[in-house]
Coordinates of N, CA and C in Angstrom, one line a residue:
Chain P
Q1 N 82.1 186.8 38.2 CA 80.8 186.6 39.3 C 82.2 187.3 40.3
V2 N 81.1 187.1 41.9 CA 82.0 187.6 43.0 C 82.8 187.1 43.1
Q3 N 84.2 188.0 43.7 CA 85.3 186.9 44.1 C 86.2 188.2 44.4
L4 N 87.2 187.5 45.1 CA 88.4 188.4 45.9 C 89.9 187.5 45.6
V5 N 90.9 188.5 45.1 CA 91.9 187.3 44.7 C 92.4 188.1 45.4
Q6 N 93.5 187.4 46.0 CA 94.7 187.7 46.8 C 95.7 187.5 46.3
S7 N 97.0 187.9 46.7 CA 98.4 188.1 46.1 C 99.0 186.8 46.8
G8 N 100.0 186.0 46.1 CA 101.0 185.2 46.3 C 101.7 184.7 47.9
A9 N 102.2 183.8 47.9 CA 102.4 183.7 49.4 C 104.0 184.2 49.6
E10 N 104.0 184.9 50.9 CA 105.7 185.4 51.0 C 106.5 184.9 52.2
V11 N 107.5 185.0 51.7 CA 108.3 184.4 52.8 C 109.1 185.6 53.4
K12 N 109.2 186.0 54.9 CA 109.9 187.2 55.3 C 110.5 187.0 56.6
K13 N 111.6 187.9 56.9 CA 112.4 187.5 58.1 C 112.2 188.3 59.0
P14 N 112.0 187.9 60.4 CA 111.4 188.6 61.6 C 112.3 190.1 61.4
G15 N 110.9 190.8 61.6 CA 111.3 192.5 61.8 C 110.9 193.0 60.6
A16 N 110.9 192.7 59.4 CA 110.2 192.8 58.5 C 108.6 193.1 58.2
S17 N 108.2 193.7 56.9 CA 106.9 194.1 56.9 C 106.7 193.3 55.8
V18 N 105.2 192.9 55.8 CA 104.5 192.2 54.6 C 103.1 193.2 54.1
K19 N 103.2 192.9 53.0 CA 101.6 193.6 52.7 C 100.9 193.1 51.6
V20 N 99.8 192.2 51.8 CA 98.9 191.7 51.2 C 97.9 192.1 50.6
S21 N 97.3 191.8 49.5 CA 96.5 192.6 48.6 C 95.3 191.6 48.2
C22 N 94.1 192.7 48.3 CA 92.9 191.8 48.0 C 92.1 192.3 47.0
K23 N 92.1 191.7 45.4 CA 91.4 192.7 44.5 C 90.0 192.1 44.2
A24 N 88.7 192.9 44.3 CA 87.7 192.6 44.4 C 87.0 192.6 43.0
S25 N 86.4 192.0 42.6 CA 85.9 191.8 41.1 C 84.1 191.5 41.6
G26 N 83.3 192.1 40.5 CA 81.5 191.8 40.6 C 80.9 192.0 41.3
Y27 N 81.2 193.0 42.0 CA 80.7 193.9 42.7 C 80.9 195.1 43.2
T28 N 80.0 195.9 43.9 CA 80.7 197.3 44.1 C 81.8 197.5 44.9
F29 N 82.9 197.4 44.8 CA 84.1 197.5 46.1 C 83.3 198.4 46.9
T30 N 83.1 199.8 47.1 CA 83.2 200.3 48.2 C 82.0 200.5 48.8
G31 N 80.8 199.4 48.3 CA 79.5 199.2 48.8 C 79.6 198.2 50.4
Y32 N 80.9 197.8 50.5 CA 81.0 196.6 51.3 C 82.2 196.8 52.4
Y33 N 82.2 196.8 53.4 CA 83.3 196.3 54.4 C 84.1 195.3 54.0
M34 N 85.2 195.2 54.1 CA 86.2 194.1 54.3 C 86.7 194.1 55.4
H35 N 86.8 192.8 55.8 CA 87.4 192.2 57.3 C 88.5 191.6 56.6
W36 N 89.9 191.5 57.8 CA 91.0 190.5 57.6 C 90.9 189.8 58.8
V37 N 91.2 188.3 58.2 CA 91.2 187.6 59.1 C 92.2 186.5 59.3
R38 N 93.0 185.9 60.0 CA 94.1 185.2 60.0 C 94.3 184.0 60.5
Q39 N 94.9 182.5 60.1 CA 94.7 181.3 60.7 C 96.0 180.9 61.1
A40 N 96.7 180.7 61.9 CA 97.9 180.1 61.9 C 97.9 178.4 62.0
P41 N 99.0 178.1 61.5 CA 98.8 176.4 61.3 C 98.4 175.8 62.3
G42 N 97.4 175.3 61.9 CA 96.5 174.5 63.2 C 95.7 174.8 64.2
Q43 N 95.4 176.2 63.7 CA 95.0 176.9 64.9 C 93.6 177.5 64.4
G44 N 92.9 178.2 65.0 CA 91.6 178.7 64.7 C 91.7 180.1 64.0
L45 N 90.4 180.3 63.4 CA 90.3 182.3 62.9 C 90.5 183.0 64.0
E46 N 91.0 184.1 63.5 CA 91.9 185.0 64.4 C 91.1 186.6 63.3
W47 N 90.2 187.3 64.2 CA 89.6 188.2 63.7 C 90.9 189.6 63.8
M48 N 91.4 190.5 62.7 CA 92.6 191.3 62.7 C 92.0 192.6 62.4
G49 N 90.6 192.9 61.9 CA 90.4 194.2 61.7 C 89.6 194.5 60.6
W50 N 89.1 195.8 60.2 CA 88.5 195.7 59.1 C 88.5 197.1 58.6
I51 N 88.0 197.3 57.1 CA 88.3 198.5 56.5 C 87.0 198.8 55.9
N52 N 86.5 200.5 55.8 CA 85.4 200.9 55.1 C 86.3 201.3 53.6
P53 N 85.8 200.6 52.6 CA 86.4 200.9 51.1 C 86.0 202.2 50.8
N54 N 84.9 202.8 51.2 CA 84.1 203.9 50.9 C 84.9 205.0 51.3
S55 N 85.1 205.3 52.5 CA 85.8 206.4 53.2 C 87.5 205.7 53.3
G56 N 87.9 204.8 53.8 CA 88.9 204.5 53.9 C 89.3 204.2 55.5
G57 N 88.0 204.3 56.5 CA 88.5 204.3 57.7 C 88.3 202.7 58.5
T58 N 88.9 202.8 59.3 CA 89.7 201.5 59.9 C 89.2 201.4 61.1
N59 N 89.3 199.7 61.6 CA 89.4 199.8 63.0 C 89.8 198.4 63.1
Y60 N 90.9 198.1 64.2 CA 91.8 196.9 64.3 C 91.8 196.4 65.4
A61 N 92.0 194.8 65.7 CA 92.1 194.5 67.0 C 92.8 194.8 67.5
Q62 N 92.8 195.1 69.1 CA 93.6 196.1 69.9 C 94.8 195.0 69.9
K63 N 95.2 193.7 69.7 CA 96.0 193.1 69.4 C 97.3 193.4 68.2
F64 N 96.6 193.9 67.4 CA 97.3 194.3 66.1 C 97.8 196.0 66.0
Q65 N 96.9 196.4 66.7 CA 97.0 198.1 66.6 C 98.7 198.5 67.1
G66 N 99.1 199.1 66.3 CA 100.3 199.8 66.2 C 101.1 198.9 65.0
R67 N 101.2 197.8 64.7 CA 101.6 196.6 63.8 C 100.9 196.9 62.5
V68 N 99.2 197.1 62.5 CA 98.8 196.8 61.2 C 98.4 197.9 60.5
T69 N 98.2 197.6 59.4 CA 97.9 199.1 58.4 C 96.9 198.4 57.1
M70 N 95.6 198.9 57.4 CA 94.6 198.1 56.1 C 94.2 199.8 55.4
T71 N 94.8 199.5 54.1 CA 94.2 200.5 53.1 C 93.5 199.6 52.1
R72 N 93.1 200.8 51.0 CA 92.5 200.7 49.9 C 92.9 201.4 48.8
D73 N 93.0 200.7 47.5 CA 92.6 201.8 46.3 C 91.6 201.3 45.6
T74 N 90.3 202.9 45.8 CA 89.4 202.4 45.2 C 89.1 202.5 43.5
S75 N 90.3 203.1 42.9 CA 90.5 202.8 41.4 C 90.9 201.6 40.8
I76 N 91.5 200.4 41.7 CA 91.4 199.2 41.0 C 90.9 198.3 42.1
S77 N 90.1 198.8 42.8 CA 89.2 197.9 43.8 C 90.1 197.0 44.5
T78 N 90.9 197.4 45.4 CA 91.9 196.3 45.9 C 91.8 196.9 47.0
A79 N 92.2 195.8 48.4 CA 92.1 196.0 49.7 C 93.8 195.9 50.0
Y80 N 94.4 196.7 50.9 CA 95.6 195.9 51.4 C 95.5 196.0 52.9
M81 N 96.6 195.1 53.3 CA 96.9 194.7 54.8 C 98.5 194.4 55.1
E82 N 98.8 195.7 55.7 CA 99.9 195.2 55.8 C 100.6 195.5 57.4
L83 N 101.3 194.2 57.6 CA 101.8 194.0 59.0 C 103.4 193.9 59.0
S84 N 103.5 194.9 60.3 CA 105.4 195.0 60.4 C 105.4 194.4 61.6
R85 N 106.9 194.4 61.7 CA 107.7 193.8 63.1 C 107.4 192.4 63.1
L86 N 107.2 191.9 61.8 CA 106.8 190.6 62.1 C 107.2 189.5 62.9
R87 N 107.1 188.5 63.6 CA 107.5 187.6 64.3 C 107.1 186.3 64.1
S88 N 107.9 185.4 64.6 CA 107.5 183.8 64.0 C 106.0 183.5 64.2
D89 N 105.5 184.0 65.2 CA 103.9 183.7 65.6 C 103.0 184.5 64.5
D90 N 103.5 185.2 63.6 CA 102.8 185.9 62.7 C 102.5 184.7 61.6
T91 N 103.4 183.9 61.5 CA 102.9 182.6 60.3 C 101.9 182.3 60.2
A92 N 101.2 182.5 59.2 CA 99.3 182.4 59.3 C 99.4 182.4 57.7
V93 N 98.2 181.8 57.6 CA 97.2 182.1 56.3 C 96.5 183.8 56.5
Y94 N 96.7 184.3 55.5 CA 95.8 185.7 55.9 C 94.7 185.3 54.6
Y95 N 93.4 186.2 55.6 CA 92.0 186.1 54.4 C 91.5 187.3 54.6
C96 N 91.2 188.0 53.3 CA 90.4 189.3 53.3 C 88.9 188.2 53.3
A97 N 87.8 189.0 53.6 CA 86.7 188.5 53.4 C 85.4 189.9 53.6
R98 N 84.6 190.1 52.4 CA 83.6 190.7 52.1 C 82.8 190.7 53.3
D99 N 82.1 192.0 54.1 CA 81.2 191.9 55.2 C 79.8 191.5 54.7
Y100 N 79.0 190.9 55.2 CA 78.2 190.4 55.5 C 76.7 190.9 56.4
Y101 N 76.3 191.5 56.7 CA 75.5 192.0 57.7 C 76.1 191.6 58.9
G102 N 77.3 192.4 58.8 CA 78.2 192.4 60.3 C 78.4 191.2 60.8
S103 N 79.0 190.1 59.8 CA 79.1 188.8 60.4 C 80.8 188.6 60.8
G104 N 81.8 189.8 60.8 CA 82.7 189.3 61.3 C 83.5 188.6 60.2
G105 N 83.1 187.8 59.2 CA 83.8 187.7 58.5 C 83.2 188.0 57.1
G106 N 82.4 187.2 56.3 CA 81.6 187.4 55.4 C 81.2 186.3 54.3
D107 N 80.5 187.0 53.3 CA 79.9 185.7 52.6 C 80.7 185.4 51.3
V108 N 81.8 186.4 51.2 CA 82.9 186.2 50.3 C 84.2 186.1 50.7
W109 N 85.1 185.1 50.8 CA 86.4 185.2 51.0 C 87.4 185.1 50.1
G110 N 88.6 185.0 50.0 CA 90.0 185.1 49.0 C 90.1 183.8 49.6
K111 N 90.9 183.4 48.7 CA 91.8 182.3 48.8 C 92.7 182.1 50.0
G112 N 93.4 183.3 50.7 CA 94.3 183.2 51.9 C 95.5 183.4 50.9
T113 N 96.0 184.3 51.8 CA 97.8 184.3 51.4 C 98.9 183.7 52.5
T114 N 99.4 182.8 51.9 CA 100.5 182.5 53.4 C 101.6 183.4 53.5
V115 N 101.9 183.6 54.8 CA 103.0 184.5 55.1 C 103.8 183.8 56.1
T116 N 104.6 183.4 55.8 CA 105.7 182.4 56.4 C 106.9 183.7 57.2
V117 N 107.2 183.6 58.2 CA 108.4 184.7 59.2 C 109.2 183.8 59.6
S118 N 110.6 183.4 58.6 CA 111.6 182.7 59.3 C 112.7 183.3 59.3
S119 N 113.4 183.0 60.1 CA 115.0 183.5 59.7 C 115.9 182.5 58.6
Chain V
Q1 N 90.5 191.2 74.0 CA 89.1 190.3 73.6 C 89.1 188.9 73.5
S2 N 88.7 188.0 74.5 CA 88.8 186.6 74.6 C 88.2 186.2 73.4
A3 N 88.7 184.8 73.2 CA 87.9 184.0 72.1 C 86.9 183.4 72.7
L4 N 85.6 183.6 72.6 CA 84.4 182.4 72.4 C 84.9 181.2 72.3
T5 N 84.1 180.4 73.5 CA 84.7 179.2 73.7 C 83.6 178.0 73.0
Q6 N 84.2 177.2 72.4 CA 83.5 176.0 71.5 C 84.2 175.1 72.1
P7 N 83.5 173.6 72.0 CA 83.7 172.6 72.4 C 85.0 172.5 71.0
A8 N 86.0 171.4 71.6 CA 86.9 170.8 71.0 C 86.5 170.5 69.4
S9 N 85.7 169.4 69.8 CA 85.4 168.3 69.1 C 83.7 167.8 69.3
V10 N 83.0 167.3 68.4 CA 81.6 167.0 68.7 C 81.8 166.1 67.2
S11 N 80.6 164.9 67.4 CA 80.7 163.9 66.4 C 78.9 163.5 66.2
G12 N 78.8 162.6 65.7 CA 77.2 161.9 65.3 C 77.6 160.9 64.2
S13 N 76.5 160.3 63.9 CA 76.3 159.1 62.7 C 75.5 160.2 61.7
P14 N 75.5 159.7 60.5 CA 74.4 160.3 59.2 C 73.0 160.0 59.7
G15 N 72.8 161.1 59.4 CA 71.1 161.2 59.8 C 70.6 161.8 61.3
Q16 N 72.1 161.9 62.1 CA 71.6 162.4 63.4 C 71.4 164.0 63.0
S17 N 71.2 164.4 64.9 CA 71.4 166.2 64.5 C 72.6 166.3 65.9
I18 N 73.5 166.9 65.5 CA 74.3 167.8 66.6 C 74.2 169.3 66.7
T19 N 74.8 169.3 67.7 CA 74.7 171.0 68.3 C 75.6 171.3 69.0
I20 N 76.6 172.5 68.3 CA 77.9 173.0 68.7 C 77.4 174.4 69.5
S21 N 78.0 174.6 70.5 CA 77.9 175.8 71.7 C 78.8 176.8 71.2
C22 N 78.6 177.7 71.5 CA 79.8 178.9 71.4 C 79.2 179.8 72.8
T23 N 79.9 180.0 73.8 CA 79.8 180.6 75.0 C 80.8 181.9 74.8
G24 N 80.0 183.4 74.8 CA 81.0 184.2 75.0 C 80.2 184.9 76.5
T25 N 80.4 186.4 76.5 CA 79.9 187.2 77.7 C 78.7 188.3 77.3
S26 N 78.3 188.5 78.2 CA 77.4 189.8 77.9 C 77.5 190.9 77.3
S27 N 79.3 191.0 76.7 CA 80.0 192.3 76.3 C 79.6 191.7 74.5
D28 N 79.6 190.6 74.1 CA 79.5 190.1 73.0 C 78.4 189.1 72.6
V29 N 78.6 188.0 72.5 CA 77.5 187.3 72.3 C 75.7 188.1 72.8
G30 N 76.3 188.1 74.3 CA 74.6 188.3 75.2 C 74.1 189.6 74.5
S31 N 75.0 190.6 74.1 CA 74.5 192.1 73.8 C 74.1 192.1 72.8
Y32 N 74.4 191.4 71.6 CA 74.2 191.8 70.0 C 73.9 190.5 69.6
N33 N 72.8 190.7 68.4 CA 72.3 189.3 67.5 C 73.1 189.6 66.5
L34 N 74.6 189.8 66.6 CA 75.4 189.3 65.3 C 76.2 188.4 65.6
V35 N 75.5 187.2 65.5 CA 76.2 185.7 65.8 C 76.2 185.2 64.4
S36 N 77.4 184.5 64.0 CA 77.8 184.2 62.7 C 78.0 182.9 62.9
W37 N 78.1 181.7 61.8 CA 78.9 180.3 62.0 C 79.7 180.5 60.4
Y38 N 80.7 179.4 60.7 CA 81.6 179.5 59.3 C 81.8 177.9 59.4
Q39 N 81.7 177.1 58.2 CA 82.1 176.1 58.0 C 83.7 176.1 57.3
Q40 N 84.4 175.2 57.7 CA 85.7 175.3 56.9 C 86.3 173.5 56.7
H41 N 86.6 173.6 55.5 CA 87.3 172.0 55.1 C 88.8 172.2 55.1
P42 N 89.2 171.4 54.9 CA 90.8 171.5 55.4 C 91.3 172.2 54.3
G43 N 92.1 173.0 54.1 CA 92.6 173.9 53.1 C 92.1 174.5 52.7
K44 N 91.0 174.9 53.0 CA 89.9 175.9 52.3 C 89.7 176.9 53.0
A45 N 88.9 178.3 52.5 CA 88.7 179.3 53.2 C 87.3 178.9 53.6
P46 N 87.1 179.8 54.8 CA 85.9 179.5 55.4 C 84.5 179.9 54.6
K47 N 83.6 179.1 55.0 CA 82.4 179.7 54.2 C 81.1 180.3 55.4
L48 N 80.3 181.2 55.1 CA 79.6 181.3 55.7 C 78.4 180.8 56.1
M49 N 77.7 180.0 57.1 CA 76.7 179.5 57.3 C 75.5 179.7 57.3
I50 N 75.7 180.3 58.6 CA 74.7 181.6 59.7 C 75.1 182.7 59.9
Y51 N 73.8 183.6 59.8 CA 74.2 185.4 60.1 C 73.7 185.9 61.0
E52 N 73.4 186.7 61.7 CA 72.5 187.7 62.7 C 71.7 186.2 63.3
V53 N 72.8 185.5 64.2 CA 72.1 184.5 64.9 C 71.5 183.1 64.3
S54 N 70.6 183.8 63.5 CA 69.8 182.3 62.8 C 69.4 182.4 61.3
K55 N 70.0 183.3 60.5 CA 69.7 183.4 58.9 C 70.8 183.0 58.4
R56 N 70.0 182.1 57.3 CA 71.1 181.5 56.7 C 71.4 182.3 55.0
P57 N 72.3 182.3 54.5 CA 72.7 183.0 53.0 C 71.9 181.6 52.2
S58 N 72.0 182.6 51.1 CA 71.2 182.1 50.3 C 72.4 181.2 49.7
G59 N 71.6 179.4 49.2 CA 72.5 178.6 48.8 C 72.9 177.4 50.1
V60 N 72.5 178.1 51.4 CA 72.8 177.0 52.3 C 71.9 176.1 52.8
S61 N 71.9 175.2 53.0 CA 71.1 173.8 53.5 C 70.3 174.4 54.7
N62 N 68.9 174.2 54.5 CA 68.2 174.1 55.6 C 68.3 173.4 56.7
R63 N 69.1 172.5 56.7 CA 69.7 171.5 57.8 C 70.6 172.4 58.5
F64 N 70.8 173.5 58.4 CA 72.1 174.3 59.1 C 70.9 175.2 59.9
S65 N 70.9 175.3 61.4 CA 69.9 176.4 62.2 C 70.7 177.0 62.8
G66 N 70.6 177.9 63.5 CA 71.4 178.8 64.9 C 70.2 179.6 65.7
S67 N 70.8 179.4 66.9 CA 69.9 180.3 67.9 C 71.1 180.6 68.8
K68 N 70.1 181.4 69.9 CA 71.0 182.2 70.8 C 70.1 182.2 72.2
S69 N 70.6 181.9 73.3 CA 70.0 182.0 74.5 C 71.0 182.7 75.7
G70 N 70.9 183.9 75.8 CA 71.8 184.7 77.1 C 73.1 184.7 75.9
N71 N 74.2 184.5 76.9 CA 75.4 184.7 76.2 C 76.0 183.2 75.7
T72 N 75.0 182.2 75.2 CA 75.4 181.2 74.4 C 74.7 181.0 73.1
A73 N 75.6 180.9 71.9 CA 74.9 180.5 70.7 C 75.1 179.3 70.5
S74 N 74.3 178.6 69.4 CA 74.5 177.5 68.9 C 74.1 177.3 67.2
L75 N 74.8 176.4 67.4 CA 74.6 175.7 66.0 C 74.3 174.5 65.7
T76 N 73.1 174.2 65.1 CA 72.8 172.7 65.1 C 72.7 172.3 63.9
I77 N 73.0 171.0 63.3 CA 72.8 170.8 62.2 C 72.2 169.3 62.2
S78 N 71.2 169.3 61.5 CA 70.5 167.8 61.5 C 70.5 167.1 60.1
G79 N 70.5 166.0 60.0 CA 70.2 165.0 59.2 C 71.7 164.6 58.5
L80 N 72.8 164.7 59.7 CA 74.4 165.0 59.1 C 74.7 164.1 57.9
Q81 N 75.1 164.4 57.3 CA 76.0 164.0 56.3 C 77.4 163.9 56.0
A82 N 78.4 163.2 55.4 CA 79.3 162.9 55.4 C 80.0 164.1 55.2
E83 N 79.4 165.1 54.0 CA 80.1 166.6 53.6 C 80.4 167.4 54.7
D84 N 79.3 167.6 56.1 CA 79.6 167.9 56.7 C 80.5 168.2 57.8
E85 N 81.6 167.3 57.8 CA 82.8 167.0 58.4 C 83.5 168.1 58.2
A86 N 84.1 168.9 59.2 CA 84.6 170.0 59.1 C 84.9 170.4 60.3
D87 N 85.6 171.7 60.3 CA 85.8 172.6 61.7 C 84.5 173.9 61.7
Y88 N 83.9 174.0 62.7 CA 83.0 175.1 62.8 C 83.7 176.4 63.6
Y89 N 82.9 177.5 62.9 CA 83.6 178.8 64.0 C 82.4 179.6 64.2
C90 N 82.6 180.0 65.3 CA 81.4 181.3 65.7 C 82.3 182.1 65.7
C91 N 81.1 183.5 65.1 CA 81.9 184.9 65.4 C 80.9 185.8 65.9
S92 N 81.3 186.6 67.1 CA 80.2 187.3 67.5 C 80.7 189.0 67.3
Y93 N 79.8 189.6 67.4 CA 80.5 191.4 67.2 C 80.6 191.4 68.6
A94 N 81.7 192.5 69.1 CA 81.9 192.6 70.4 C 81.9 194.3 70.9
G95 N 81.2 194.8 69.9 CA 81.2 196.3 70.4 C 82.2 197.0 69.7
S96 N 82.3 198.3 69.6 CA 83.3 199.2 69.3 C 84.2 198.9 68.2
L97 N 83.0 198.5 67.2 CA 83.5 197.9 65.7 C 84.4 196.7 65.7
N98 N 84.7 195.9 66.9 CA 85.1 194.8 66.9 C 84.5 193.3 66.8
W99 N 85.1 192.3 66.3 CA 84.9 191.1 66.6 C 85.3 189.8 66.6
V100 N 85.0 188.9 67.5 CA 85.9 188.0 68.1 C 85.4 186.4 67.4
F101 N 86.0 185.9 67.2 CA 86.2 184.4 66.7 C 86.0 183.7 68.0
G102 N 85.5 182.3 67.8 CA 85.6 181.3 68.9 C 86.8 180.6 68.4
G103 N 87.1 179.1 69.3 CA 88.3 178.7 69.2 C 88.1 177.6 68.0
G104 N 86.6 177.5 67.6 CA 86.6 176.2 66.7 C 86.5 174.9 67.0
T105 N 85.5 174.4 66.3 CA 84.9 172.8 66.6 C 84.9 171.9 65.3
K106 N 85.6 170.8 66.0 CA 86.3 169.7 64.6 C 84.6 168.7 64.8
L107 N 83.6 168.7 63.5 CA 82.7 167.8 63.9 C 83.1 166.6 63.1
T108 N 83.2 165.5 63.8 CA 83.3 164.2 62.8 C 82.1 163.5 62.8
V109 N 81.8 163.3 61.6 CA 80.6 162.0 61.3 C 81.1 160.9 60.9
L110 N 80.5 160.1 61.7 CA 81.3 158.7 62.2 C 80.3 157.8 61.1

């Protein structure tokens, strides 16, 4: 079945970087854009950016430009989101989601990766 | 890019209908028919309920419907059921390959 499997929870210190992976299965990885969305504890959803797995092209929300890098490895159908210079307010659940007709999130979501930033 | 505006909470009794609004600007909701709605239960990933303003993905109940007028989109849930109790988020394309979410609405089924 179609699914996105994300990497496990991370604990990082302020100033460090984190790289979250999202492995796709059950569909053609290069056929669908991938969004990254995060959710801080008790807060709403926040769109971070997306990647075209076919070309590698990306677009990031202005808020994250300069700190986020989205990449992919088509040989293993995996997308990555790396966030650098972490701050405590980056503590959140990070989701990958397969785009569906320009929906901003998508029809298939990973279960989320919890990233905790704490000294 | 500012978040779209949603009411913090709405409530309704089983069997009733409720509507959740999502107000944006002429740069996002008002300019594109790319508004989507997500349902999120506690501790779970969001689920796509509506895309392109009013279309339902396969498997989503026809009790859920979407519409748009000007800069405001709406999600209507008819025949409320206990399992509809969740957080709901709207999302709109905002141009230049950017998207923006609403702040979320907590639906309580009384």
